[in-house]
Amino acid sequence: MDERDFLRLLTAYRNVQPSELAELFRQAPDQTRAGLERLLRENTAAFSAIVPQAIDQQTGLFTKEHFEKTLLPDAISTANEKGVPFSYVLLDIDNFHQFNRTYGHLRGDKAIYECAALLKKSFRTSERRADQRSAMKENAAGKDRRRYNVFDNITRLPDEESIESGRVGNGEEFALILHGCGEDASKTVADRFLQEVRKIIIPYKGGFIGFTVSGGTAQYLNGMTPSQLIENADAALLYSKSQGKDRITTFSQLS
């Protein structure tokens, strides 16, 4: 986002009513988030005054409330009206509470940061450059994926257990809306993400530590409610956890 676009975005947010903020996200969700991430880095106080409810301040990802109340219903509406397929993916850092207890909360926060950064790099967000390599990856994900030029949406989900225990942070679970992506294609791109997660290293006591992620994915089918879609992805995630973790399961694999 260049300086002119950033200033225009900032002016827009300062002048609209709270009820109008969601509409700005609907018009250009990923570009808007990129601008707000910059504002968060440069002026935390201004960010908090403008839009504290839409962006998670630790990761720069969408909050659960904005994701589930605005972005997911919009994706469902678009799917119903225009026939644009999408899948919902839940991802969870494996054994995260044990990771925190063993290596400390600073390393836990680093794992959250690295996972969020990789999510923004790996999926179709404004941070990812459309180079030849990424184009090849899109081709491997299927024709539907290429046909719809829509940014993916990523959120960080809260973890009540971690909040109650006093951890500085807000959860190790993430969710994605993959536009133009059926269930099989969503598994392909999610599996690729897990491969990259395994390469992440975090310095610790003169050495390095890593972590893994499990996930579940479910495709939206006409007539589903948001809660039904989330429950399907969650069931697939729980199955991944029960089968040794560090893997992706589709909801259709459970039937």
Coordinates of N, CA and C in Angstrom, one line a residue:
M1 N 0.8 -1.2 0.0 CA 0.0 0.0 0.0 C 0.9 1.2 0.0
D2 N 0.7 2.1 -1.0 CA 1.6 3.3 -1.1 C 1.0 4.4 -0.1
E3 N 1.8 5.5 0.0 CA 1.5 6.5 1.0 C 0.2 7.2 0.7
R4 N -0.2 7.4 -0.5 CA -1.4 8.1 -0.9 C -2.6 7.2 -0.5
D5 N -2.5 5.9 -0.8 CA -3.6 5.0 -0.4 C -3.8 4.9 1.1
F6 N -2.6 4.9 1.8 CA -2.6 4.7 3.2 C -3.3 6.0 3.9
L7 N -3.0 7.2 3.4 CA -3.6 8.4 4.0 C -5.0 8.5 3.7
R8 N -5.4 8.0 2.5 CA -6.9 8.0 2.1 C -7.6 7.0 3.0
L9 N -7.0 5.9 3.3 CA -7.7 4.9 4.2 C -7.8 5.5 5.6
L10 N -6.7 6.1 6.1 CA -6.7 6.7 7.4 C -7.8 7.8 7.5
T11 N -7.9 8.6 6.5 CA -9.0 9.7 6.5 C -10.4 9.0 6.5
A12 N -10.5 8.0 5.8 CA -11.9 7.3 5.7 C -12.3 6.8 7.1
Y13 N -11.3 6.2 7.7 CA -11.7 5.6 9.0 C -11.9 6.6 10.1
R14 N -11.3 7.7 10.0 CA -11.5 8.8 11.0 C -12.8 9.5 10.8
N15 N -13.4 9.4 9.6 CA -14.6 10.2 9.3 C -15.9 9.4 9.3
V16 N -15.8 8.0 9.2 CA -17.0 7.3 9.1 C -17.6 6.9 10.5
Q17 N -18.8 6.6 10.6 CA -19.5 6.2 11.8 C -19.1 4.7 12.1
P18 N -19.1 4.3 13.4 CA -18.7 2.9 13.7 C -19.5 1.9 12.9
S19 N -20.8 2.2 12.6 CA -21.6 1.2 11.8 C -21.2 1.1 10.4
E20 N -20.4 2.1 9.9 CA -19.9 2.0 8.5 C -18.6 1.4 8.3
L21 N -17.9 1.0 9.4 CA -16.6 0.4 9.3 C -16.6 -0.9 8.6
A22 N -17.6 -1.7 8.9 CA -17.7 -3.0 8.3 C -17.9 -2.9 6.8
E23 N -18.5 -1.9 6.3 CA -18.7 -1.7 4.9 C -17.4 -1.5 4.2
L24 N -16.5 -0.7 4.8 CA -15.2 -0.5 4.2 C -14.4 -1.8 4.1
F25 N -14.5 -2.7 5.1 CA -13.9 -4.0 5.0 C -14.5 -4.8 3.9
R26 N -15.8 -4.7 3.7 CA -16.5 -5.5 2.7 C -16.0 -5.1 1.3
Q27 N -15.7 -3.8 1.1 CA -15.3 -3.3 -0.2 C -13.9 -3.7 -0.6
A28 N -13.0 -3.7 0.4 CA -11.6 -4.1 0.1 C -11.0 -4.7 1.4
P29 N -11.4 -5.9 1.8 CA -11.0 -6.4 3.1 C -9.5 -6.6 3.3
D30 N -8.8 -7.2 2.3 CA -7.4 -7.4 2.6 C -6.5 -6.2 2.5
Q31 N -6.8 -5.3 1.5 CA -6.1 -4.1 1.4 C -6.3 -3.2 2.6
T32 N -7.5 -3.2 3.1 CA -7.8 -2.4 4.3 C -7.0 -2.9 5.5
R33 N -7.0 -4.3 5.6 CA -6.2 -4.8 6.7 C -4.7 -4.5 6.6
A34 N -4.2 -4.5 5.4 CA -2.8 -4.1 5.2 C -2.5 -2.7 5.7
G35 N -3.4 -1.8 5.4 CA -3.3 -0.4 5.8 C -3.3 -0.3 7.3
L36 N -4.3 -1.0 7.9 CA -4.4 -1.0 9.4 C -3.2 -1.6 10.1
E37 N -2.6 -2.6 9.5 CA -1.4 -3.2 10.0 C -0.3 -2.2 10.1
R38 N -0.2 -1.4 9.1 CA 0.8 -0.3 9.1 C 0.5 0.7 10.2
L39 N -0.8 1.1 10.3 CA -1.1 2.0 11.3 C -0.8 1.5 12.7
L40 N -1.1 0.2 12.9 CA -0.8 -0.5 14.2 C 0.7 -0.4 14.5
R41 N 1.6 -0.6 13.5 CA 3.0 -0.5 13.7 C 3.5 0.9 14.0
E42 N 2.9 1.9 13.4 CA 3.4 3.3 13.4 C 2.7 4.1 14.6
N43 N 1.5 3.8 14.9 CA 0.8 4.6 15.9 C -0.3 3.7 16.6
T44 N 0.1 3.0 17.7 CA -0.9 2.1 18.3 C -2.1 2.8 18.9
A45 N -1.8 4.0 19.5 CA -3.0 4.8 20.1 C -4.0 5.1 19.0
A46 N -3.5 5.6 17.8 CA -4.4 6.0 16.8 C -5.2 4.7 16.3
F47 N -4.5 3.6 16.2 CA -5.1 2.4 15.7 C -6.2 2.0 16.7
S48 N -6.0 2.0 18.0 CA -7.0 1.6 19.0 C -8.2 2.5 19.0
A49 N -7.9 3.8 18.7 CA -9.1 4.7 18.7 C -9.9 4.6 17.4
I50 N -9.3 4.1 16.3 CA -10.1 4.0 15.1 C -10.8 2.7 15.0
V51 N -10.2 1.6 15.1 CA -10.8 0.3 14.8 C -10.3 -0.8 15.7
P52 N -10.5 -0.8 17.0 CA -10.0 -1.8 17.9 C -10.7 -3.2 17.7
Q53 N -11.8 -3.2 17.1 CA -12.6 -4.4 17.1 C -12.3 -5.3 15.9
A54 N -11.6 -4.9 14.9 CA -11.5 -5.6 13.7 C -10.1 -6.3 13.5
I55 N -9.1 -5.9 14.1 CA -7.7 -6.4 13.9 C -7.1 -6.8 15.2
D56 N -6.6 -8.1 15.3 CA -5.9 -8.5 16.4 C -4.5 -7.8 16.5
Q57 N -4.2 -7.1 17.6 CA -3.1 -6.3 17.7 C -1.8 -7.0 17.7
Q58 N -1.8 -8.3 18.2 CA -0.5 -9.0 18.2 C -0.1 -9.6 16.9
T59 N -1.0 -10.0 16.1 CA -0.7 -10.6 14.8 C -1.1 -9.8 13.6
G60 N -1.9 -8.8 13.7 CA -2.4 -8.1 12.5 C -3.5 -8.8 11.7
L61 N -3.9 -10.0 12.2 CA -5.0 -10.7 11.5 C -6.3 -10.2 12.0
F62 N -7.4 -10.6 11.3 CA -8.7 -10.2 11.7 C -9.1 -10.9 13.0
T63 N -9.9 -10.2 13.8 CA -10.4 -10.7 15.0 C -11.5 -11.7 14.8
K64 N -11.8 -12.6 15.7 CA -12.8 -13.6 15.6 C -14.2 -12.9 15.3
E65 N -14.5 -11.8 16.1 CA -15.8 -11.1 16.0 C -16.0 -10.6 14.5
H66 N -15.0 -9.9 14.0 CA -15.2 -9.4 12.7 C -15.2 -10.5 11.6
F67 N -14.4 -11.5 11.8 CA -14.3 -12.6 10.9 C -15.6 -13.3 10.8
E68 N -16.2 -13.7 11.9 CA -17.4 -14.5 12.0 C -18.7 -13.7 11.7
K69 N -18.7 -12.4 12.1 CA -19.9 -11.6 11.9 C -20.0 -10.9 10.6
T70 N -18.8 -10.7 10.0 CA -18.8 -9.9 8.7 C -18.3 -10.7 7.5
L71 N -17.0 -11.2 7.6 CA -16.4 -11.9 6.5 C -17.0 -13.2 6.1
L72 N -17.3 -14.1 7.1 CA -17.9 -15.4 6.8 C -19.3 -15.2 6.3
P73 N -20.2 -14.4 6.9 CA -21.5 -14.2 6.2 C -21.4 -13.7 4.8
D74 N -20.5 -12.8 4.6 CA -20.3 -12.2 3.2 C -19.9 -13.3 2.2
A75 N -19.0 -14.2 2.7 CA -18.5 -15.3 1.8 C -19.7 -16.2 1.5
I76 N -20.5 -16.5 2.5 CA -21.7 -17.4 2.3 C -22.7 -16.7 1.3
S77 N -22.9 -15.4 1.5 CA -23.8 -14.7 0.6 C -23.3 -14.7 -0.8
T78 N -22.0 -14.5 -1.0 CA -21.4 -14.5 -2.4 C -21.5 -15.9 -3.0
A79 N -21.3 -16.9 -2.2 CA -21.4 -18.3 -2.7 C -22.8 -18.6 -3.1
N80 N -23.8 -18.1 -2.4 CA -25.2 -18.4 -2.7 C -25.6 -17.6 -4.0
E81 N -25.2 -16.4 -4.1 CA -25.6 -15.5 -5.1 C -24.9 -15.7 -6.5
K82 N -23.6 -16.0 -6.4 CA -22.7 -16.0 -7.6 C -22.1 -17.4 -7.8
G83 N -22.3 -18.3 -6.9 CA -21.8 -19.6 -7.1 C -20.3 -19.7 -6.9
V84 N -19.7 -18.8 -6.1 CA -18.3 -18.8 -5.8 C -18.0 -19.8 -4.7
P85 N -17.3 -20.9 -5.0 CA -17.1 -21.9 -3.9 C -16.0 -21.3 -2.9
F86 N -16.1 -21.8 -1.7 CA -15.1 -21.5 -0.7 C -15.0 -22.6 0.4
S87 N -13.9 -22.7 1.0 CA -13.7 -23.6 2.1 C -13.3 -22.9 3.4
Y88 N -13.7 -23.5 4.5 CA -13.3 -22.9 5.8 C -12.3 -23.8 6.4
V89 N -11.2 -23.3 6.9 CA -10.1 -24.1 7.4 C -9.8 -23.6 8.8
L90 N -9.7 -24.6 9.8 CA -9.2 -24.3 11.1 C -7.9 -24.9 11.3
L91 N -6.9 -24.1 11.9 CA -5.6 -24.5 12.1 C -5.2 -24.3 13.6
D92 N -4.5 -25.2 14.2 CA -4.2 -25.1 15.6 C -2.8 -25.6 15.9
I93 N -2.0 -24.7 16.6 CA -0.6 -25.1 16.9 C -0.7 -26.3 17.9
D94 N 0.0 -27.3 17.6 CA 0.0 -28.6 18.4 C 0.7 -28.4 19.7
N95 N 0.1 -28.9 20.8 CA 0.7 -28.9 22.1 C 1.1 -27.6 22.6
F96 N 0.3 -26.5 22.3 CA 0.8 -25.2 22.5 C 1.0 -24.8 24.0
H97 N 0.1 -25.3 24.8 CA 0.2 -25.0 26.2 C 1.4 -25.7 26.9
Q98 N 1.7 -26.9 26.4 CA 3.0 -27.5 26.8 C 4.2 -26.8 26.3
F99 N 4.1 -26.3 25.1 CA 5.2 -25.5 24.5 C 5.5 -24.3 25.4
N100 N 4.4 -23.6 25.8 CA 4.5 -22.4 26.6 C 5.2 -22.8 28.0
R101 N 4.7 -23.9 28.6 CA 5.3 -24.3 29.9 C 6.7 -24.7 29.8
T102 N 7.1 -25.3 28.7 CA 8.4 -25.8 28.6 C 9.4 -24.8 28.2
Y103 N 9.0 -23.9 27.2 CA 10.0 -23.0 26.6 C 9.7 -21.5 27.1
G104 N 8.6 -21.3 27.7 CA 8.3 -19.9 28.2 C 7.4 -19.2 27.2
H105 N 6.7 -18.2 27.8 CA 5.7 -17.5 27.0 C 6.3 -16.6 25.9
L106 N 7.5 -16.2 26.0 CA 8.1 -15.4 25.0 C 8.3 -16.2 23.7
R107 N 8.7 -17.5 23.9 CA 8.8 -18.4 22.7 C 7.4 -18.7 22.2
G108 N 6.5 -18.8 23.1 CA 5.1 -19.1 22.7 C 4.6 -17.9 21.8
D109 N 4.8 -16.7 22.2 CA 4.4 -15.6 21.4 C 5.1 -15.5 20.1
K110 N 6.4 -15.9 20.1 CA 7.2 -16.0 18.9 C 6.6 -17.0 17.9
A111 N 6.1 -18.1 18.4 CA 5.5 -19.2 17.6 C 4.2 -18.6 17.0
I112 N 3.4 -17.9 17.8 CA 2.2 -17.2 17.3 C 2.5 -16.3 16.2
Y113 N 3.5 -15.4 16.4 CA 3.9 -14.4 15.4 C 4.4 -15.1 14.1
E114 N 5.3 -16.1 14.2 CA 5.8 -16.8 13.0 C 4.7 -17.5 12.2
C115 N 3.7 -18.1 13.0 CA 2.6 -18.8 12.3 C 1.8 -17.8 11.6
A116 N 1.5 -16.6 12.2 CA 0.6 -15.6 11.6 C 1.3 -15.0 10.3
A117 N 2.6 -14.8 10.5 CA 3.4 -14.2 9.3 C 3.4 -15.2 8.2
L118 N 3.6 -16.5 8.5 CA 3.6 -17.5 7.4 C 2.2 -17.6 6.7
L119 N 1.1 -17.5 7.5 CA -0.2 -17.5 7.0 C -0.4 -16.4 6.0
K120 N 0.0 -15.2 6.3 CA -0.1 -14.1 5.4 C 0.7 -14.2 4.2
K121 N 1.8 -14.9 4.3 CA 2.7 -15.1 3.2 C 2.2 -16.2 2.3
S122 N 1.6 -17.2 2.9 CA 1.3 -18.4 2.1 C 0.0 -18.4 1.4
F123 N -1.0 -17.6 1.8 CA -2.3 -17.5 1.2 C -2.4 -16.2 0.4
R124 N -3.5 -16.1 -0.3 CA -3.7 -15.0 -1.2 C -4.1 -13.7 -0.5
T125 N -3.1 -13.1 0.2 CA -3.3 -11.8 0.8 C -2.4 -10.8 0.1
S126 N -2.6 -9.5 0.5 CA -1.9 -8.4 -0.2 C -0.4 -8.5 0.1
E127 N 0.0 -9.2 1.1 CA 1.4 -9.3 1.4 C 2.2 -10.2 0.4
R128 N 1.5 -11.1 -0.2 CA 2.1 -12.1 -1.0 C 2.2 -11.7 -2.5
R129 N 3.4 -11.7 -3.0 CA 3.7 -11.2 -4.4 C 3.3 -12.3 -5.4
A130 N 2.7 -11.9 -6.5 CA 2.3 -12.9 -7.5 C 3.4 -13.2 -8.4
D131 N 4.4 -13.9 -7.9 CA 5.6 -14.3 -8.7 C 5.3 -15.6 -9.4
Q132 N 6.2 -16.1 -10.2 CA 6.0 -17.3 -11.0 C 5.8 -18.5 -10.1
R133 N 6.5 -18.5 -9.0 CA 6.4 -19.7 -8.1 C 5.0 -19.8 -7.5
S134 N 4.5 -18.6 -7.0 CA 3.2 -18.7 -6.4 C 2.1 -19.0 -7.4
A135 N 2.3 -18.6 -8.7 CA 1.4 -18.9 -9.7 C 1.3 -20.4 -10.0
M136 N 2.5 -21.0 -9.9 CA 2.6 -22.5 -10.1 C 1.8 -23.2 -9.0
K137 N 2.0 -22.6 -7.8 CA 1.3 -23.2 -6.6 C -0.2 -23.1 -6.8
E138 N -0.7 -22.0 -7.3 CA -2.1 -21.8 -7.5 C -2.6 -22.8 -8.6
N139 N -1.8 -23.1 -9.6 CA -2.2 -24.0 -10.6 C -2.4 -25.4 -10.0
A140 N -1.6 -25.8 -9.0 CA -1.7 -27.1 -8.4 C -2.9 -27.2 -7.5
A141 N -3.5 -26.1 -7.1 CA -4.7 -26.1 -6.2 C -6.0 -26.3 -7.0
G142 N -6.0 -26.2 -8.3 CA -7.2 -26.5 -9.0 C -7.8 -25.3 -9.8
K143 N -8.6 -25.6 -10.8 CA -9.1 -24.6 -11.7 C -10.0 -23.5 -11.0
D144 N -10.8 -24.0 -10.0 CA -11.7 -23.0 -9.3 C -10.8 -22.0 -8.6
R145 N -9.7 -22.4 -8.1 CA -8.9 -21.5 -7.3 C -8.3 -20.3 -8.2
R146 N -8.0 -20.7 -9.5 CA -7.5 -19.7 -10.4 C -8.6 -18.7 -10.9
R147 N -9.8 -19.2 -11.0 CA -10.9 -18.5 -11.7 C -11.3 -17.3 -10.9
Y148 N -11.2 -17.3 -9.6 CA -11.8 -16.2 -8.8 C -10.6 -15.4 -8.2
N149 N -10.5 -14.2 -8.6 CA -9.4 -13.3 -8.1 C -9.9 -12.6 -6.9
V150 N -9.9 -13.4 -5.8 CA -10.4 -12.8 -4.5 C -9.4 -13.1 -3.4
F151 N -9.1 -12.2 -2.5 CA -8.2 -12.4 -1.4 C -8.8 -13.3 -0.4
D152 N -7.9 -14.2 0.2 CA -8.3 -15.0 1.3 C -8.4 -14.2 2.5
N153 N -9.2 -14.7 3.5 CA -9.3 -14.0 4.8 C -8.8 -14.9 5.9
I154 N -8.0 -14.3 6.8 CA -7.4 -15.1 7.9 C -7.7 -14.4 9.2
T155 N -8.0 -15.2 10.2 CA -8.3 -14.7 11.6 C -7.6 -15.4 12.6
R156 N -7.4 -14.8 13.8 CA -6.9 -15.5 15.0 C -8.0 -15.7 15.9
L157 N -8.2 -16.9 16.4 CA -9.3 -17.2 17.3 C -8.8 -17.1 18.8
P158 N -9.7 -16.6 19.7 CA -9.3 -16.5 21.1 C -9.3 -17.9 21.8
D159 N -8.5 -17.9 22.8 CA -8.3 -19.1 23.6 C -8.6 -18.8 25.0
E160 N -9.8 -19.1 25.5 CA -10.2 -18.8 26.9 C -9.3 -19.3 27.9
E161 N -8.8 -20.5 27.7 CA -7.9 -21.1 28.7 C -6.6 -20.3 28.9
S162 N -6.0 -19.8 27.8 CA -4.8 -19.1 27.9 C -5.1 -17.7 28.5
I163 N -6.3 -17.1 28.2 CA -6.6 -15.8 28.9 C -6.7 -16.0 30.4
E164 N -7.4 -17.0 30.8 CA -7.6 -17.3 32.2 C -6.3 -17.5 32.9
S165 N -5.4 -18.2 32.2 CA -4.1 -18.5 32.9 C -3.1 -17.3 32.9
G166 N -3.6 -16.2 32.3 CA -2.8 -15.0 32.4 C -1.8 -14.8 31.2
R167 N -1.8 -15.7 30.2 CA -0.8 -15.5 29.1 C -1.1 -14.3 28.4
V168 N -0.1 -13.5 28.0 CA -0.2 -12.4 27.2 C -0.4 -12.8 25.7
G169 N -1.6 -12.7 25.2 CA -1.9 -13.2 23.9 C -3.3 -13.7 23.8
N170 N -3.7 -14.2 22.7 CA -5.1 -14.4 22.6 C -5.5 -15.7 21.8
G171 N -4.7 -16.8 21.9 CA -5.0 -18.0 21.3 C -4.1 -18.5 20.2
E172 N -4.0 -19.8 20.1 CA -3.1 -20.4 19.1 C -3.9 -21.1 18.0
E173 N -5.1 -20.7 17.8 CA -6.0 -21.3 16.7 C -6.3 -20.2 15.7
F174 N -6.2 -20.6 14.4 CA -6.5 -19.7 13.4 C -7.5 -20.2 12.4
A175 N -8.2 -19.4 11.7 CA -9.2 -19.8 10.7 C -9.0 -19.0 9.4
L176 N -9.3 -19.7 8.3 CA -9.2 -19.1 7.0 C -10.4 -19.3 6.2
I177 N -10.7 -18.4 5.4 CA -11.7 -18.5 4.3 C -10.9 -18.6 3.0
L178 N -11.0 -19.7 2.3 CA -10.2 -19.9 1.0 C -11.2 -19.7 -0.1
H179 N -11.2 -18.6 -0.8 CA -12.2 -18.3 -1.8 C -11.8 -19.1 -3.1
G180 N -12.8 -19.5 -3.8 CA -12.6 -20.3 -5.1 C -11.9 -21.6 -4.8
C181 N -12.2 -22.2 -3.7 CA -11.4 -23.4 -3.3 C -12.4 -24.4 -2.7
G182 N -12.5 -25.6 -3.4 CA -13.2 -26.7 -2.9 C -12.5 -27.4 -1.8
E183 N -13.1 -28.5 -1.3 CA -12.4 -29.1 -0.1 C -11.1 -29.8 -0.5
D184 N -11.0 -30.4 -1.6 CA -9.7 -31.1 -2.0 C -8.6 -30.1 -2.2
A185 N -9.0 -29.0 -2.9 CA -8.0 -27.9 -3.2 C -7.6 -27.3 -1.9
S186 N -8.5 -27.1 -0.9 CA -8.2 -26.5 0.4 C -7.2 -27.3 1.1
K187 N -7.3 -28.7 1.0 CA -6.4 -29.6 1.7 C -5.0 -29.5 1.0
T188 N -5.0 -29.3 -0.3 CA -3.7 -29.2 -1.0 C -2.9 -28.0 -0.5
V189 N -3.6 -26.8 -0.4 CA -2.9 -25.6 0.0 C -2.6 -25.6 1.5
A190 N -3.5 -26.2 2.3 CA -3.2 -26.3 3.8 C -2.1 -27.3 4.0
D191 N -2.0 -28.4 3.3 CA -0.9 -29.3 3.5 C 0.4 -28.6 3.1
R192 N 0.4 -27.8 2.1 CA 1.6 -27.0 1.7 C 2.0 -26.1 2.9
F193 N 1.0 -25.5 3.5 CA 1.3 -24.6 4.6 C 2.0 -25.3 5.7
L194 N 1.5 -26.5 6.1 CA 2.1 -27.3 7.1 C 3.5 -27.7 6.8
Q195 N 3.9 -27.9 5.6 CA 5.2 -28.2 5.2 C 6.1 -27.0 5.5
E196 N 5.6 -25.8 5.3 CA 6.4 -24.6 5.6 C 6.6 -24.4 7.1
V197 N 5.5 -24.7 7.9 CA 5.6 -24.6 9.3 C 6.7 -25.4 9.9
R198 N 6.9 -26.6 9.4 CA 7.9 -27.5 9.9 C 9.3 -27.0 9.7
K199 N 9.5 -26.0 8.8 CA 10.8 -25.4 8.6 C 11.1 -24.2 9.6
I200 N 10.1 -23.8 10.3 CA 10.2 -22.6 11.2 C 11.1 -23.0 12.4
I201 N 12.1 -22.2 12.7 CA 13.0 -22.5 13.9 C 13.0 -21.3 14.8
I202 N 13.0 -21.5 16.1 CA 13.0 -20.4 17.1 C 14.2 -20.6 18.0
P203 N 15.0 -19.6 18.1 CA 16.2 -19.7 19.0 C 15.8 -20.0 20.4
Y204 N 16.6 -20.9 21.0 CA 16.3 -21.2 22.5 C 17.5 -21.9 23.1
K205 N 18.1 -21.1 24.1 CA 19.3 -21.6 24.9 C 20.4 -22.2 24.0
G206 N 20.8 -21.4 23.0 CA 21.9 -21.8 22.2 C 21.5 -22.8 21.1
G207 N 20.3 -23.2 21.0 CA 19.8 -24.1 20.0 C 18.6 -23.6 19.3
F208 N 17.8 -24.5 18.8 CA 16.6 -24.1 18.1 C 15.5 -25.1 18.4
I209 N 14.2 -24.5 18.4 CA 13.0 -25.4 18.6 C 12.1 -25.1 17.5
G210 N 11.1 -26.0 17.3 CA 10.1 -25.8 16.3 C 8.7 -26.2 16.8
F211 N 7.8 -26.2 16.0 CA 6.4 -26.6 16.3 C 5.7 -27.1 15.1
T212 N 4.6 -27.8 15.3 CA 3.8 -28.3 14.2 C 2.3 -27.7 14.3
V213 N 1.6 -27.9 13.3 CA 0.2 -27.4 13.3 C -0.7 -28.5 12.7
S214 N -1.9 -28.6 13.3 CA -2.9 -29.5 12.8 C -4.1 -28.7 12.2
G215 N -4.8 -29.3 11.3 CA -5.9 -28.5 10.7 C -7.1 -29.4 10.2
G216 N -8.2 -28.7 10.1 CA -9.4 -29.4 9.5 C -10.0 -28.4 8.5
T217 N -10.5 -28.9 7.4 CA -11.1 -28.1 6.4 C -12.5 -28.6 5.9
A218 N -13.4 -27.7 5.6 CA -14.8 -28.1 5.2 C -15.2 -27.1 4.1
Q219 N -15.8 -27.6 3.1 CA -16.4 -26.8 2.0 C -17.8 -26.3 2.4
Y220 N -18.1 -25.1 2.0 CA -19.4 -24.6 2.2 C -20.3 -25.2 1.2
L221 N -21.5 -25.7 1.6 CA -22.5 -26.2 0.8 C -23.8 -25.4 0.9
N222 N -24.5 -25.2 -0.2 CA -25.6 -24.3 -0.2 C -26.6 -24.6 0.9
G223 N -27.0 -23.6 1.7 CA -28.0 -23.9 2.8 C -27.3 -24.0 4.2
M224 N -26.0 -24.2 4.2 CA -25.4 -24.3 5.5 C -25.4 -22.9 6.3
T225 N -25.5 -23.0 7.6 CA -25.3 -21.8 8.4 C -23.8 -21.7 8.7
P226 N -23.4 -20.5 9.1 CA -22.0 -20.3 9.5 C -21.6 -21.3 10.6
S227 N -22.5 -21.5 11.6 CA -22.1 -22.4 12.7 C -22.0 -23.8 12.2
Q228 N -22.8 -24.3 11.3 CA -22.6 -25.6 10.7 C -21.3 -25.8 10.0
L229 N -20.9 -24.8 9.2 CA -19.6 -24.9 8.5 C -18.4 -24.9 9.5
I230 N -18.5 -24.1 10.5 CA -17.4 -24.0 11.5 C -17.4 -25.4 12.3
E231 N -18.5 -25.9 12.6 CA -18.6 -27.2 13.3 C -18.0 -28.3 12.5
N232 N -18.2 -28.3 11.2 CA -17.6 -29.3 10.3 C -16.1 -29.2 10.3
A233 N -15.6 -28.0 10.1 CA -14.1 -27.8 10.1 C -13.5 -28.2 11.5
D234 N -14.2 -27.9 12.5 CA -13.7 -28.2 13.9 C -13.7 -29.7 14.1
A235 N -14.7 -30.4 13.6 CA -14.7 -31.9 13.7 C -13.5 -32.5 12.9
A236 N -13.2 -31.9 11.8 CA -12.1 -32.4 11.0 C -10.8 -32.1 11.7
L237 N -10.7 -30.9 12.4 CA -9.5 -30.6 13.1 C -9.3 -31.6 14.3
L238 N -10.4 -31.8 15.0 CA -10.3 -32.8 16.2 C -9.8 -34.2 15.7
Y239 N -10.2 -34.6 14.5 CA -9.8 -35.9 14.0 C -8.3 -35.8 13.7
S240 N -7.8 -34.7 13.1 CA -6.4 -34.6 12.9 C -5.6 -34.7 14.2
K241 N -6.1 -34.1 15.3 CA -5.4 -34.2 16.6 C -5.4 -35.6 17.1
S242 N -6.5 -36.3 16.9 CA -6.6 -37.7 17.4 C -5.8 -38.7 16.6
Q243 N -5.3 -38.3 15.4 CA -4.6 -39.2 14.6 C -3.1 -38.9 14.6
G244 N -2.6 -38.2 15.6 CA -1.2 -38.0 15.7 C -0.8 -36.6 15.4
K245 N -1.7 -35.7 15.1 CA -1.4 -34.2 14.8 C -0.5 -34.0 13.6
D246 N -0.1 -32.8 13.4 CA 0.7 -32.4 12.3 C 0.1 -32.9 10.9
R247 N -1.1 -32.7 10.7 CA -1.8 -33.1 9.5 C -3.1 -32.3 9.2
I248 N -3.6 -32.5 8.0 CA -4.8 -31.8 7.6 C -5.9 -32.9 7.3
T249 N -7.1 -32.7 7.8 CA -8.2 -33.7 7.5 C -9.3 -32.9 6.9
T250 N -10.0 -33.4 5.9 CA -11.2 -32.8 5.3 C -12.4 -33.4 6.0
F251 N -13.5 -32.6 6.1 CA -14.7 -33.1 6.7 C -15.2 -34.3 6.0
S252 N -15.1 -34.4 4.7 CA -15.6 -35.5 4.0 C -14.9 -36.8 4.3
Q253 N -13.7 -36.7 4.8 CA -12.9 -37.9 5.3 C -13.6 -38.6 6.5
L254 N -14.4 -37.9 7.2 CA -15.0 -38.4 8.4 C -16.2 -39.3 8.1
S255 N -16.8 -39.1 6.9 CA -18.0 -39.9 6.6 C -17.7 -41.3 6.0

